[in-house]
Amino acid sequence: MDEQVTLMIYRGDNVQGEMKEYKIPVAPGMVVLDAVHAVQATQAPDLAVRWNCKAGKCGSCGAEVNGRPRLLCMDRMDKYPAGEPIAVKPLKTFPVIKDLATNVSWNYDVNKKIPAFKMRDTKGEEPRFSQEEADRVQEFRKCIECFLCQNVCHVLREHDEKNTFGGPRFFVRTAGLEMHPLDDENRLDLLKDQMGLGYCNITKCCTEVCPESIAITDNAIIPLKERLVDQYYDPLRKLYRILFPAKKT
Amino acid sequence: MGKYQTFQYDVVVVGAGGAGLRAAIEASAQGAKTALVCKSLLGKAHTVMAEGGVAAALSNVDSRDDWKVHFRDTMKGGKFLNQWRMAQIHAQEAPSRVRELEEWGAVFDRTKDGRILQRNFGGHTYPRLAHVGDRTGLEIIRTLQDKGVHQGIDVHMECTIRKILKDGDRVAGCFGYQRESGRFVVFQSKAVVLATGGIGRCWEITSNSWEYTADGHAMAMWAGADLIDMEFIQFHPTGMVWPPSVKGTLITEGVRGEGGVLLNKDRKRFMFDNVPEMFRGEFAETEEEANRWVAAVVANKLPDARRPPELLTRDVVARAIRREVREGRGSPHGGVFLDIASRRSPSEIKKKLPSMYHQFKELADVDITKDPMEVGPTCHYMMGGVRVNPETQESTVPGLFAAGEVGGGMHGSNRLGGNSLSDLLVFGKRAGEFAAKCALQTSSFGSCDDDQIEVAARECLEPFDESHGENPYAVHEQLRTLMQHYVGIVRSQDDLKHALVEIEQLRQRAAKVKVGGNIQFNPGWHLAMDLSNMLDISEAVTKAALERTESRGGHTREDFPDSESEWGKMNLIVRQEGRDINVSRRPLEPMPAELQQLFNK
Ligand SMILES: Cc1cc2nc3c(=O)[nH]c(=O)nc-3n(C[C@H](O)[C@H](O)[C@H](O)COP(=O)(O)OP(=O)(O)OC[C@H]3O[C@@H](n4cnc5c(N)ncnc54)[C@H](O)[C@@H]3O)c2cc1C
Ligand code: SF4
Ligand code: SF4
Ligand code: FES
């Protein structure tokens, strides 16, 4: 167990910072978060990093390891080539608060814009739906809000369209509500006008990084895009919409 | 007071897990101006990690279930030390709280006829846990979070509360710091609801996150409130034991609920030899009978057999595992085997226990659809907490409320799986409701005098004193090792006395910890402050454990191995008087005859 590993960790804030080198002993089964904690406990007590569950369930510990977005608590050290330093940086798309902690408050603001679940009238009956119907939305409801998808989406990462674009996480969330068997709200205007669904050009980068393996593009974004087309560009539907404006498609 | 950023609210809820969110939703629905304060980002509280399910007698799967059976199971699980009125309210109101979540958008797994599905769990007579695969907590916290953000609650994320402020006897607000900036903040309020969760970070092997540093327990005690049942700690029988990185990480009891069996190194199902007197006759006596029960459950039929002994209450299973290991029948890494692979098909396992499958595959290189898991006890849940009025959740300090894991009394000496999520919802709602009523009846804010605030602020900044030299992480590690070995699953008078001496020494070292860097997002500093909570509550636990000279639920004494009927009528109360942490006895409230008769069958 005398084997050492070298970590390069970003130390600093949004204005200035540098990659600092730390060496720590490795243990079997170690994940990158363990290594960062070892640095914290023995060499850099003020090193900022977020975590909670240490089991891939809370989505707190997202960062970029050797340039790839990862949950630090699920990222095994033995997957990286032995003897080479491992570089850990904060998510690029969000402003750094300190070290590995970024300011993700923008995501919470977007979430607030999405109209809440509205239960349809079940006429006093106990609501019923099948497991198959549940499965469809449970996929979206698995999201742990790690924001790794937000971090890689080029609309946010390269173009910083945070005022006009909601990002894959919130397409997933909206899909979970729109396809909910008991929901009676319509969020298509929101998707078109405020969440910029049209800006997504289906590169699938978001799906690739999702630690919950949610098929973000195929199961959430594309069906939502189809609904938008149906609602806004299908002439019959358009007429229907003018006649019955509040109804859900 | 003008020195620090100051807010005014009718109600401040400290903690944004299930209990805090549910309390804030209710307080705000009652018309109280409400703040929700939490240490992490919203949605990351412990509740998000809950796996197996939420217990409520919906009787969707087995029509024989009702609140009375749930009440009886809860009291038996707690070995009758529970505050019976809390257990009653809990059993009666849990179904409405779960249905309400569905109305707010939660999507639980379904029965064949499209209703909320329920699964079996230890200590519950009938399948009772509404669930979503093995990520029930995520579903609940997200549902509450999305309900809450549309209700005009102000959320203060990454803000740690350090002290309850008082005006004379009653609550006047609370004091804390913003984690990001390190700046101090004062909340002036007419009522405070503590919903801060548990204390697991005092032990070495735990399923709990960095947040569980006993903040709420300590703040309540410092404010003069009574704590109850502090000797009772739940060691969950099935934590991961290998590799070291994941030691303590939880494996849901749902694995056993779905038919998983516990084996020692000789592949023997040792739980058959570990059925305590109290439960004799209620569990399968042969493997054949246990298998019949599983087969019926899998086929969605009402079982005509009794349940497998693996589903005994957690205290019983944890002690049995510890014994197997001690007596040399353990697995290679000091646990026992939990096997689901030979019981259910790979596709069923992946469907019902997806995150367990993932967790083992990624972190332990074990495919649980093929091989058994290695498991051992892990410090999981704090039964003890703030003593509250069962109806209102108000503590013995006027204006101070508590709900969720930080509250005490509901679970007695041992909590049943699934009874925490329901506890959060039932008593979270009540705490919010009565805190709002209390606040709205109070005409003016209490005064938070500068002296109290200055003392608190000065204490917080001590670790920056240049003359100090201890490493806070090292002191914390020592405390955890101490509690693990001397105040663990099995205790003795000598060990507990030793622990008290060591805690005192650690306290002196904690007073000398030093942190580098500045006040901005500085985890070393945060931990340095938390040492005082953990040390005081470790002392409270140890003293209560020393006082209770019997074994019961989550408190086992090597030197007093039996349960004593006299102790069965007594709760222990912990209270701070001056600088001293004192323990006293409090007789249980007698149970009314109509509830008593439920146990005479
Ligand atoms: C892995 C795991 C699985 C579990 N599975 C189940 C299950 O299947 N069924 C079940 O019933 N129970 C389960 N439990 C237990 C249950 O999840 C917890 O007891 C419950 O979630 C506690 O909820 P809470 O609202 O009391 O606290 P938490 O959800 O822990 O929330 C505590 C909140 O308080 C905040 N806080 C703490 N201190 C401060 C402070 N000083 N200042 C400001 N904020 C503070 C935290 O930031 C957090 O927001 C499980 C527990 C674990 C660890
Ligand atoms: S598929 Fe769309 S949302 Fe996903 S990363 Fe690409 S552009 Fe962004
Ligand atoms: S959709 Fe996936 S990647 Fe995006 S926030 Fe949710 S869990 Fe993370
Ligand atoms: S710590 Fe929870 S996902 Fe990594």
mmCIF file of C-alpha atoms in Angstrom, chain A residues 1 13 27-31 34 37 40-42 44-60 70 73-76 78-79 97-99 101-105 108 111-119 126-135 137-147 169 173 176-177 180-182 211-213, chain B residues 40-46 48-51 60 99 102-117 131-135 138-139 142-143 145-147 149-150 153 157-158 180 201 207-211 242-246 249-250 351 355-356 358-359 361-365 471-474 514-518 520-525:
data_model
loop_
_atom_site.group_PDB
_atom_site.id
_atom_site.type_symbol
_atom_site.label_atom_id
_atom_site.label_comp_id
_atom_site.label_asym_id
_atom_site.label_seq_id
_atom_site.Cartn_x
_atom_site.Cartn_y
_atom_site.Cartn_z
ATOM 1 C CA MET A 1 0.000 0.000 0.000
ATOM 2 C CA ASP A 13 -11.585 30.952 -7.596
ATOM 3 C CA ALA A 27 -5.821 2.075 -1.323
ATOM 4 C CA PRO A 28 -7.725 -0.708 -3.099
ATOM 5 C CA GLY A 29 -10.982 0.362 -4.693
ATOM 6 C CA MET A 30 -10.250 4.042 -4.154
ATOM 7 C CA VAL A 31 -12.308 6.612 -6.030
ATOM 8 C CA ASP A 34 -11.345 9.507 -1.620
ATOM 9 C CA HIS A 37 -10.478 13.817 0.764
ATOM 10 C CA GLN A 40 -7.930 17.594 2.388
ATOM 11 C CA ALA A 41 -7.290 15.655 5.589
ATOM 12 C CA THR A 42 -3.515 15.707 5.397
ATOM 13 C CA ALA A 44 -4.955 21.118 2.290
ATOM 14 C CA PRO A 45 -7.701 21.390 4.936
ATOM 15 C CA ASP A 46 -9.346 24.308 3.159
ATOM 16 C CA LEU A 47 -9.728 22.500 -0.189
ATOM 17 C CA ALA A 48 -13.364 23.001 -1.265
ATOM 18 C CA VAL A 49 -15.229 20.042 -2.730
ATOM 19 C CA ARG A 50 -18.896 19.070 -2.510
ATOM 20 C CA TRP A 51 -20.138 15.585 -1.730
ATOM 21 C CA ASN A 52 -22.878 13.862 0.253
ATOM 22 C CA CYS A 53 -23.804 10.262 -0.524
ATOM 23 C CA LYS A 54 -20.536 8.854 -1.851
ATOM 24 C CA ALA A 55 -22.572 6.350 -3.838
ATOM 25 C CA GLY A 56 -23.713 8.170 -6.976
ATOM 26 C CA LYS A 57 -27.117 9.077 -5.566
ATOM 27 C CA CYS A 58 -27.064 12.769 -4.753
ATOM 28 C CA GLY A 59 -25.252 14.403 -7.665
ATOM 29 C CA SER A 60 -23.142 16.729 -5.494
ATOM 30 C CA ARG A 70 -17.443 12.658 -13.766
ATOM 31 C CA CYS A 73 -17.454 9.393 -5.902
ATOM 32 C CA MET A 74 -18.006 6.852 -8.682
ATOM 33 C CA ASP A 75 -14.742 7.390 -10.508
ATOM 34 C CA ARG A 76 -12.309 4.585 -9.706
ATOM 35 C CA ASP A 78 -7.578 2.201 -10.980
ATOM 36 C CA LYS A 79 -9.250 3.109 -14.281
ATOM 37 C CA ILE A 97 -16.676 29.591 -6.150
ATOM 38 C CA LYS A 98 -13.552 27.959 -4.837
ATOM 39 C CA ASP A 99 -11.425 25.000 -5.932
ATOM 40 C CA ALA A 101 -17.064 23.963 -5.958
ATOM 41 C CA THR A 102 -18.938 25.895 -8.636
ATOM 42 C CA ASN A 103 -21.901 28.222 -8.487
ATOM 43 C CA VAL A 104 -24.784 26.210 -9.921
ATOM 44 C CA SER A 105 -27.553 28.531 -8.711
ATOM 45 C CA TYR A 108 -32.205 26.360 -9.532
ATOM 46 C CA ASN A 111 -36.149 24.977 -12.366
ATOM 47 C CA LYS A 112 -38.381 27.589 -10.777
ATOM 48 C CA LYS A 113 -39.691 28.633 -14.187
ATOM 49 C CA ILE A 114 -41.137 25.198 -14.900
ATOM 50 C CA PRO A 115 -44.805 25.083 -13.890
ATOM 51 C CA ALA A 116 -45.404 22.540 -11.146
ATOM 52 C CA PHE A 117 -47.183 19.237 -11.578
ATOM 53 C CA LYS A 118 -50.943 19.743 -11.790
ATOM 54 C CA MET A 119 -53.055 16.731 -10.955
ATOM 55 C CA GLU A 126 -57.950 6.861 -6.465
ATOM 56 C CA PRO A 127 -55.524 7.636 -9.283
ATOM 57 C CA ARG A 128 -54.520 4.571 -11.271
ATOM 58 C CA PHE A 129 -51.923 3.958 -13.940
ATOM 59 C CA SER A 130 -49.830 1.016 -15.010
ATOM 60 C CA GLN A 131 -46.201 0.216 -14.284
ATOM 61 C CA GLU A 132 -45.469 0.665 -18.006
ATOM 62 C CA GLU A 133 -46.758 4.231 -17.813
ATOM 63 C CA ALA A 134 -44.740 4.751 -14.650
ATOM 64 C CA ASP A 135 -41.571 3.364 -16.270
ATOM 65 C CA VAL A 137 -41.479 8.910 -16.566
ATOM 66 C CA GLN A 138 -39.454 7.155 -13.903
ATOM 67 C CA GLU A 139 -36.540 7.220 -16.317
ATOM 68 C CA PHE A 140 -36.620 11.017 -16.182
ATOM 69 C CA ARG A 141 -37.265 11.132 -12.470
ATOM 70 C CA LYS A 142 -34.025 9.210 -11.849
ATOM 71 C CA CYS A 143 -32.098 12.421 -12.475
ATOM 72 C CA ILE A 144 -29.824 13.241 -9.536
ATOM 73 C CA GLU A 145 -29.187 16.845 -10.650
ATOM 74 C CA CYS A 146 -25.462 16.432 -11.042
ATOM 75 C CA PHE A 147 -25.552 18.961 -13.891
ATOM 76 C CA ARG A 169 -31.397 18.648 -17.302
ATOM 77 C CA ARG A 173 -37.473 17.433 -15.998
ATOM 78 C CA GLY A 176 -41.027 13.895 -16.797
ATOM 79 C CA LEU A 177 -43.915 16.258 -16.153
ATOM 80 C CA HIS A 180 -46.677 12.083 -16.416
ATOM 81 C CA PRO A 181 -49.873 10.011 -16.629
ATOM 82 C CA LEU A 182 -51.688 12.239 -14.138
ATOM 83 C CA PRO A 211 -24.381 8.911 -14.817
ATOM 84 C CA GLU A 212 -27.976 7.728 -14.471
ATOM 85 C CA SER A 213 -27.969 6.518 -18.106
ATOM 86 C CA SER B 40 -25.769 21.518 1.201
ATOM 87 C CA LEU B 41 -27.454 22.442 -2.050
ATOM 88 C CA LEU B 42 -31.196 21.911 -2.132
ATOM 89 C CA GLY B 43 -32.106 18.319 -2.922
ATOM 90 C CA LYS B 44 -28.857 16.799 -1.608
ATOM 91 C CA ALA B 45 -29.945 16.084 1.986
ATOM 92 C CA HIS B 46 -29.775 12.593 3.370
ATOM 93 C CA VAL B 48 -32.170 11.711 -1.215
ATOM 94 C CA MET B 49 -30.239 8.542 -0.366
ATOM 95 C CA ALA B 50 -33.118 6.602 1.168
ATOM 96 C CA GLU B 51 -33.599 3.499 -0.841
ATOM 97 C CA ASN B 60 -52.923 -1.975 -1.445
ATOM 98 C CA ARG B 99 -51.172 9.783 -1.101
ATOM 99 C CA GLU B 102 -48.803 11.286 -5.334
ATOM 100 C CA GLU B 103 -51.063 14.317 -5.720
ATOM 101 C CA TRP B 104 -47.946 16.445 -5.866
ATOM 102 C CA GLY B 105 -46.510 14.348 -8.680
ATOM 103 C CA ALA B 106 -44.543 11.492 -7.094
ATOM 104 C CA VAL B 107 -44.527 8.348 -9.223
ATOM 105 C CA PHE B 108 -44.374 5.212 -7.073
ATOM 106 C CA ASP B 109 -44.071 1.703 -8.476
ATOM 107 C CA ARG B 110 -47.497 0.236 -9.327
ATOM 108 C CA THR B 111 -49.522 -2.828 -8.485
ATOM 109 C CA LYS B 112 -51.085 -4.850 -11.320
ATOM 110 C CA ASP B 113 -54.295 -2.861 -10.874
ATOM 111 C CA GLY B 114 -52.456 0.447 -11.129
ATOM 112 C CA ARG B 115 -52.240 1.482 -7.487
ATOM 113 C CA ILE B 116 -49.185 2.233 -5.314
ATOM 114 C CA LEU B 117 -47.139 -0.959 -4.890
ATOM 115 C CA HIS B 131 -41.304 2.559 -3.113
ATOM 116 C CA VAL B 132 -39.654 3.520 -6.366
ATOM 117 C CA GLY B 133 -37.178 0.727 -7.136
ATOM 118 C CA ASP B 134 -34.402 1.449 -4.663
ATOM 119 C CA ARG B 135 -34.436 5.220 -4.980
ATOM 120 C CA LEU B 138 -34.900 10.752 -4.416
ATOM 121 C CA GLU B 139 -38.512 10.612 -5.545
ATOM 122 C CA ARG B 142 -37.654 15.903 -5.563
ATOM 123 C CA THR B 143 -41.430 15.946 -5.222
ATOM 124 C CA GLN B 145 -38.584 20.316 -3.540
ATOM 125 C CA ASP B 146 -40.645 21.045 -6.629
ATOM 126 C CA LYS B 147 -43.744 21.639 -4.533
ATOM 127 C CA VAL B 149 -40.133 26.159 -4.755
ATOM 128 C CA HIS B 150 -43.511 27.174 -6.083
ATOM 129 C CA ILE B 153 -40.464 29.689 0.597
ATOM 130 C CA MET B 157 -28.614 27.014 0.636
ATOM 131 C CA GLU B 158 -25.152 26.234 1.928
ATOM 132 C CA GLU B 180 -19.527 30.113 0.487
ATOM 133 C CA ARG B 201 -20.322 11.063 11.675
ATOM 134 C CA SER B 207 -23.786 5.141 6.040
ATOM 135 C CA ASN B 208 -24.125 8.833 6.866
ATOM 136 C CA SER B 209 -22.708 11.824 4.987
ATOM 137 C CA TRP B 210 -20.578 14.750 6.203
ATOM 138 C CA GLU B 211 -23.781 16.557 7.144
ATOM 139 C CA TRP B 242 -15.035 -4.040 1.005
ATOM 140 C CA PRO B 243 -13.170 -2.236 -0.540
ATOM 141 C CA PRO B 244 -12.157 0.278 2.175
ATOM 142 C CA SER B 245 -13.412 3.163 0.065
ATOM 143 C CA VAL B 246 -17.030 2.106 0.519
ATOM 144 C CA THR B 249 -22.071 2.421 2.470
ATOM 145 C CA LEU B 250 -25.614 1.138 2.773
ATOM 146 C CA LYS B 351 -35.366 -3.958 -12.109
ATOM 147 C CA SER B 355 -28.800 1.162 -7.704
ATOM 148 C CA MET B 356 -27.502 -1.766 -5.619
ATOM 149 C CA HIS B 358 -24.769 -0.383 -10.058
ATOM 150 C CA GLN B 359 -23.109 0.382 -6.711
ATOM 151 C CA LYS B 361 -20.503 -3.279 -10.013
ATOM 152 C CA GLU B 362 -18.833 0.124 -10.082
ATOM 153 C CA LEU B 363 -17.378 0.293 -6.598
ATOM 154 C CA ALA B 364 -16.715 -3.298 -5.530
ATOM 155 C CA ASP B 365 -16.317 -5.187 -8.832
ATOM 156 C CA ASN B 471 -5.531 19.233 12.833
ATOM 157 C CA PRO B 472 -9.359 19.125 12.954
ATOM 158 C CA TYR B 473 -9.462 16.099 10.644
ATOM 159 C CA ALA B 474 -7.178 14.159 12.977
ATOM 160 C CA LYS B 514 -6.102 25.273 13.785
ATOM 161 C CA VAL B 515 -7.228 25.804 10.222
ATOM 162 C CA GLY B 516 -5.369 27.357 7.348
ATOM 163 C CA GLY B 517 -6.723 29.558 4.604
ATOM 164 C CA ASN B 518 -9.525 32.083 4.969
ATOM 165 C CA GLN B 520 -14.408 31.308 2.256
ATOM 166 C CA PHE B 521 -15.742 27.802 1.557
ATOM 167 C CA ASN B 522 -13.279 26.251 3.953
ATOM 168 C CA PRO B 523 -14.205 22.666 4.899
ATOM 169 C CA GLY B 524 -11.420 22.445 7.473
ATOM 170 C CA TRP B 525 -12.904 25.380 9.336
#
